Tab-separated table of C-alpha atoms in Angstrom:
chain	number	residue	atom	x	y	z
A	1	UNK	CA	39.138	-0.026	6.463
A	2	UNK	CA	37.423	-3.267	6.680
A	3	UNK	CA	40.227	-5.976	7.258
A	4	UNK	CA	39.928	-9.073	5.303
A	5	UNK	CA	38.598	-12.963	7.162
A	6	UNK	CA	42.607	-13.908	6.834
A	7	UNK	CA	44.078	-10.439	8.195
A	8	UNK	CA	41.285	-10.599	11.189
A	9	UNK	CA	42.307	-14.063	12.398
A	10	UNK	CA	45.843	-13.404	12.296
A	11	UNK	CA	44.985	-10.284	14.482
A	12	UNK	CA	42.629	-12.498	16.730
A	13	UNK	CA	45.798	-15.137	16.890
A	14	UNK	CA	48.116	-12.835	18.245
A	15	UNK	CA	45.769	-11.556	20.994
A	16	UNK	CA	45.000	-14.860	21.869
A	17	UNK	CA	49.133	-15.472	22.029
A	18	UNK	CA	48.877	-12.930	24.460
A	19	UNK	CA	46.246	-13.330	26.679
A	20	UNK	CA	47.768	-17.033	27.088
A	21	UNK	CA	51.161	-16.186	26.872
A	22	UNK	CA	52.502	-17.776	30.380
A	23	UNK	CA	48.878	-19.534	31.471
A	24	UNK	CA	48.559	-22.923	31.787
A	25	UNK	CA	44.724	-23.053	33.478
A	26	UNK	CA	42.897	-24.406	30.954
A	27	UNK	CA	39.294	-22.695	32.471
A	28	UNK	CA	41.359	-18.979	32.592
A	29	UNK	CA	42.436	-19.580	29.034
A	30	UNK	CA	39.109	-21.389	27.498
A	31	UNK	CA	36.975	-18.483	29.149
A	32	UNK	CA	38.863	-15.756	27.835
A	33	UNK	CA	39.841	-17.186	24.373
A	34	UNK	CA	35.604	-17.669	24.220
A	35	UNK	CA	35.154	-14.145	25.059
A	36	UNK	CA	37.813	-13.383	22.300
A	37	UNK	CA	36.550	-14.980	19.532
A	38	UNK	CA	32.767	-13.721	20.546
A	39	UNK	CA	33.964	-10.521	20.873
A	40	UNK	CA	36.198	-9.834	17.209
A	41	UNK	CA	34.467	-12.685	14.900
A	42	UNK	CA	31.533	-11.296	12.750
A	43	UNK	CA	28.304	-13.131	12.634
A	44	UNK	CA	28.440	-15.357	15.977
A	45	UNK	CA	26.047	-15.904	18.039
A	46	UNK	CA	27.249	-18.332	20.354
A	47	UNK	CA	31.382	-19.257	20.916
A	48	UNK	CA	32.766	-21.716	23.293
A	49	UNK	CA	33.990	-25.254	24.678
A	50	UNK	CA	32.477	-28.214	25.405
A	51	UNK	CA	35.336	-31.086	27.565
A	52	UNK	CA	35.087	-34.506	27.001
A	53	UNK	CA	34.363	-35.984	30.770
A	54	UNK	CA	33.150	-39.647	30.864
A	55	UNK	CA	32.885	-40.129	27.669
A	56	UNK	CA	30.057	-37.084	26.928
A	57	UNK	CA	30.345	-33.901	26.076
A	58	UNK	CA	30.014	-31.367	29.196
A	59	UNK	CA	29.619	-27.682	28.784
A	60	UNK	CA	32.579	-26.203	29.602
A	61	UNK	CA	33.197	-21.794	29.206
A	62	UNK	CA	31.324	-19.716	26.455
A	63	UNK	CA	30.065	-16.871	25.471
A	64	UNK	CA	26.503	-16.782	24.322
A	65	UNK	CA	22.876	-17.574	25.148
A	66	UNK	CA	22.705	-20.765	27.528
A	67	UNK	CA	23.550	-23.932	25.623
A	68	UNK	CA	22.765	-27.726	25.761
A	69	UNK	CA	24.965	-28.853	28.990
A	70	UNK	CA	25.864	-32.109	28.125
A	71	UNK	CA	26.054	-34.225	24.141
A	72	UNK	CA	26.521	-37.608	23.929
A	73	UNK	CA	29.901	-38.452	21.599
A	74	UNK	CA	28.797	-39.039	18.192
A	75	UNK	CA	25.364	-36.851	18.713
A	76	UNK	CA	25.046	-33.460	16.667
A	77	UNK	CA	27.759	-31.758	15.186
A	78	UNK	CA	30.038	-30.850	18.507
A	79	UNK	CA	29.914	-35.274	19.300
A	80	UNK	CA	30.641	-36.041	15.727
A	81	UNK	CA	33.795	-33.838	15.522
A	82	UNK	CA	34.701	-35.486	19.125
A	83	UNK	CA	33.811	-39.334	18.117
A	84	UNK	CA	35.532	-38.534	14.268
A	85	UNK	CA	38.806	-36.073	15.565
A	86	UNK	CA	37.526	-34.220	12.525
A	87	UNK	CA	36.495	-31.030	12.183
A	88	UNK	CA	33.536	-30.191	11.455
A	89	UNK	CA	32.077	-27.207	9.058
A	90	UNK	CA	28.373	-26.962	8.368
A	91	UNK	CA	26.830	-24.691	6.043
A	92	UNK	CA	23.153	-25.359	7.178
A	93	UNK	CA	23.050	-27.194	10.141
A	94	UNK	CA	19.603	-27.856	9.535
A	95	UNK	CA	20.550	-29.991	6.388
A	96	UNK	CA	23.018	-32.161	9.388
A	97	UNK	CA	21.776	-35.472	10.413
A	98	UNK	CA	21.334	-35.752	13.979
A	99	UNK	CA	21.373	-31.781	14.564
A	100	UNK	CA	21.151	-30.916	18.213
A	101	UNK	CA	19.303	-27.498	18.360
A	102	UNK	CA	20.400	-26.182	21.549
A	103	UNK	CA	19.691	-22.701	19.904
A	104	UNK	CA	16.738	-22.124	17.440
A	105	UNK	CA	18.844	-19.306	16.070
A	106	UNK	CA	21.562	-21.086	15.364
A	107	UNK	CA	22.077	-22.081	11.197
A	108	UNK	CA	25.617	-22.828	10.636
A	109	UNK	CA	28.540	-24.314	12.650
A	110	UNK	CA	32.208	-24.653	13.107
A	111	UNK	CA	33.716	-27.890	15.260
A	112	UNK	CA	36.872	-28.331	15.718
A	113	UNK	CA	38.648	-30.968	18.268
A	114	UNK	CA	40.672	-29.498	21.318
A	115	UNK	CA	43.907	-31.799	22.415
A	116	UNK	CA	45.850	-32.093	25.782
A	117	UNK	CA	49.021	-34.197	25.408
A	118	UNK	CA	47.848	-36.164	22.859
A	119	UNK	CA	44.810	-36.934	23.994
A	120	UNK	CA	40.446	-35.309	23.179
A	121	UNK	CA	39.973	-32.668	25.619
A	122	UNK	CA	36.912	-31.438	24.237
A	123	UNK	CA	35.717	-29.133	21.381
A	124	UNK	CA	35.574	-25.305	19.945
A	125	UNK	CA	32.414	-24.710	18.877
A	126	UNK	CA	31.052	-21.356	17.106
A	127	UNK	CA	27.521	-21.423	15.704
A	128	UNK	CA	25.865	-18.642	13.597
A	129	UNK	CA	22.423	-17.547	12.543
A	130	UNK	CA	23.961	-17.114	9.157
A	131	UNK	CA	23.314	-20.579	6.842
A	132	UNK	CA	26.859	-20.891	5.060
A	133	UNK	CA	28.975	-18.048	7.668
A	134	UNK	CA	31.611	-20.611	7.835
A	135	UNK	CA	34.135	-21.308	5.035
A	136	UNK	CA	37.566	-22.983	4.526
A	137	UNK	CA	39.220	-19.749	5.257
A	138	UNK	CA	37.260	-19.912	8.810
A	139	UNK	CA	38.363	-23.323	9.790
A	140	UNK	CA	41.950	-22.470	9.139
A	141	UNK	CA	41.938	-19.610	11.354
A	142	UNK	CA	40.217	-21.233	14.183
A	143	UNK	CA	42.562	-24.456	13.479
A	144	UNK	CA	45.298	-21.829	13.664
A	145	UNK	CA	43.586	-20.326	17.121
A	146	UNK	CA	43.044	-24.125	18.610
A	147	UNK	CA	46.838	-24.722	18.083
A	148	UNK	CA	47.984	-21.616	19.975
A	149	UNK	CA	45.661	-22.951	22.635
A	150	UNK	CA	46.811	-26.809	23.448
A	151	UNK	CA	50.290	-25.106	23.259
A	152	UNK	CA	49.677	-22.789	26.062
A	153	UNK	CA	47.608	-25.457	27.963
A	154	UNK	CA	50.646	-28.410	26.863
């Protein structure tokens, strides 16, 4: 039985609540919560954190091929979502002004902004070689798994 997008992220949520329940290292829980999502989302091909130091961007734990190491804020999709506090879903990131192709492969994206006390830490990014993979349903599940995260790193 194939379980449906909202039934898999509530089943990705609670073994994220788990794997963080009690750690406060934000590296430990970053890596594994990369590893995670790479692991039990569909259609990824890269998952992972870039942390807002000085201003830019720097790669931070992922799972994936080897990725751009550091993005200027407001630059491709990942600085936009940092410079904005939006989050960002793009159906053909192609079609985005300002793309940064760290990965040929890649054709859609989810960005979503990472807080620590009130404050940018960074970003979740998840790319795809599937134009369109990500959908509203998407970026309330990963909103849902960035919460559980700044409250085990608060």
């Amino acid at each position: 039985m194939t379980l449906s997008k909202t039934d898999l992220y509530q089943e990705v949520a609670q073994q994220a609540q788990a794997l963080m329940a009690g750690e406060k290292d934000l590296i430990a829980n970053l890596a594994n919560l990369s590893a995670l999502m790479y692991m039990r989302l569909p259609e990824l091909n890269w998952a992972g954190f870039y942390l807002l130091k000085d201003n830019e961007l720097v790669l931070g734990p992922f799972q994936g091929k080897p990725a751009c190491i550091r993005i200027p804020m407001g630059r491709g999709v990942c600085g936009k979502a940092a410079e904005t506090g939006l989050s960002q879903c793009i159906h053909d990131v192609h079609a985005f002004d300002g793309h940064i192709a760290c990965d040929a492969d890649s054709n859609a994206e989810a960005v979503l902004p990472v807080y620590q006390s009130g404050q940018l830490l960074g970003v979740m990014d998840l790319d795809s070689p599937h134009t369109g993979r990500f959908d509203q349903d998407d970026m309330t599940g990963l909103q849902n798994l960035v919460n559980i995260l700044q409250d085990a790193i608060a």
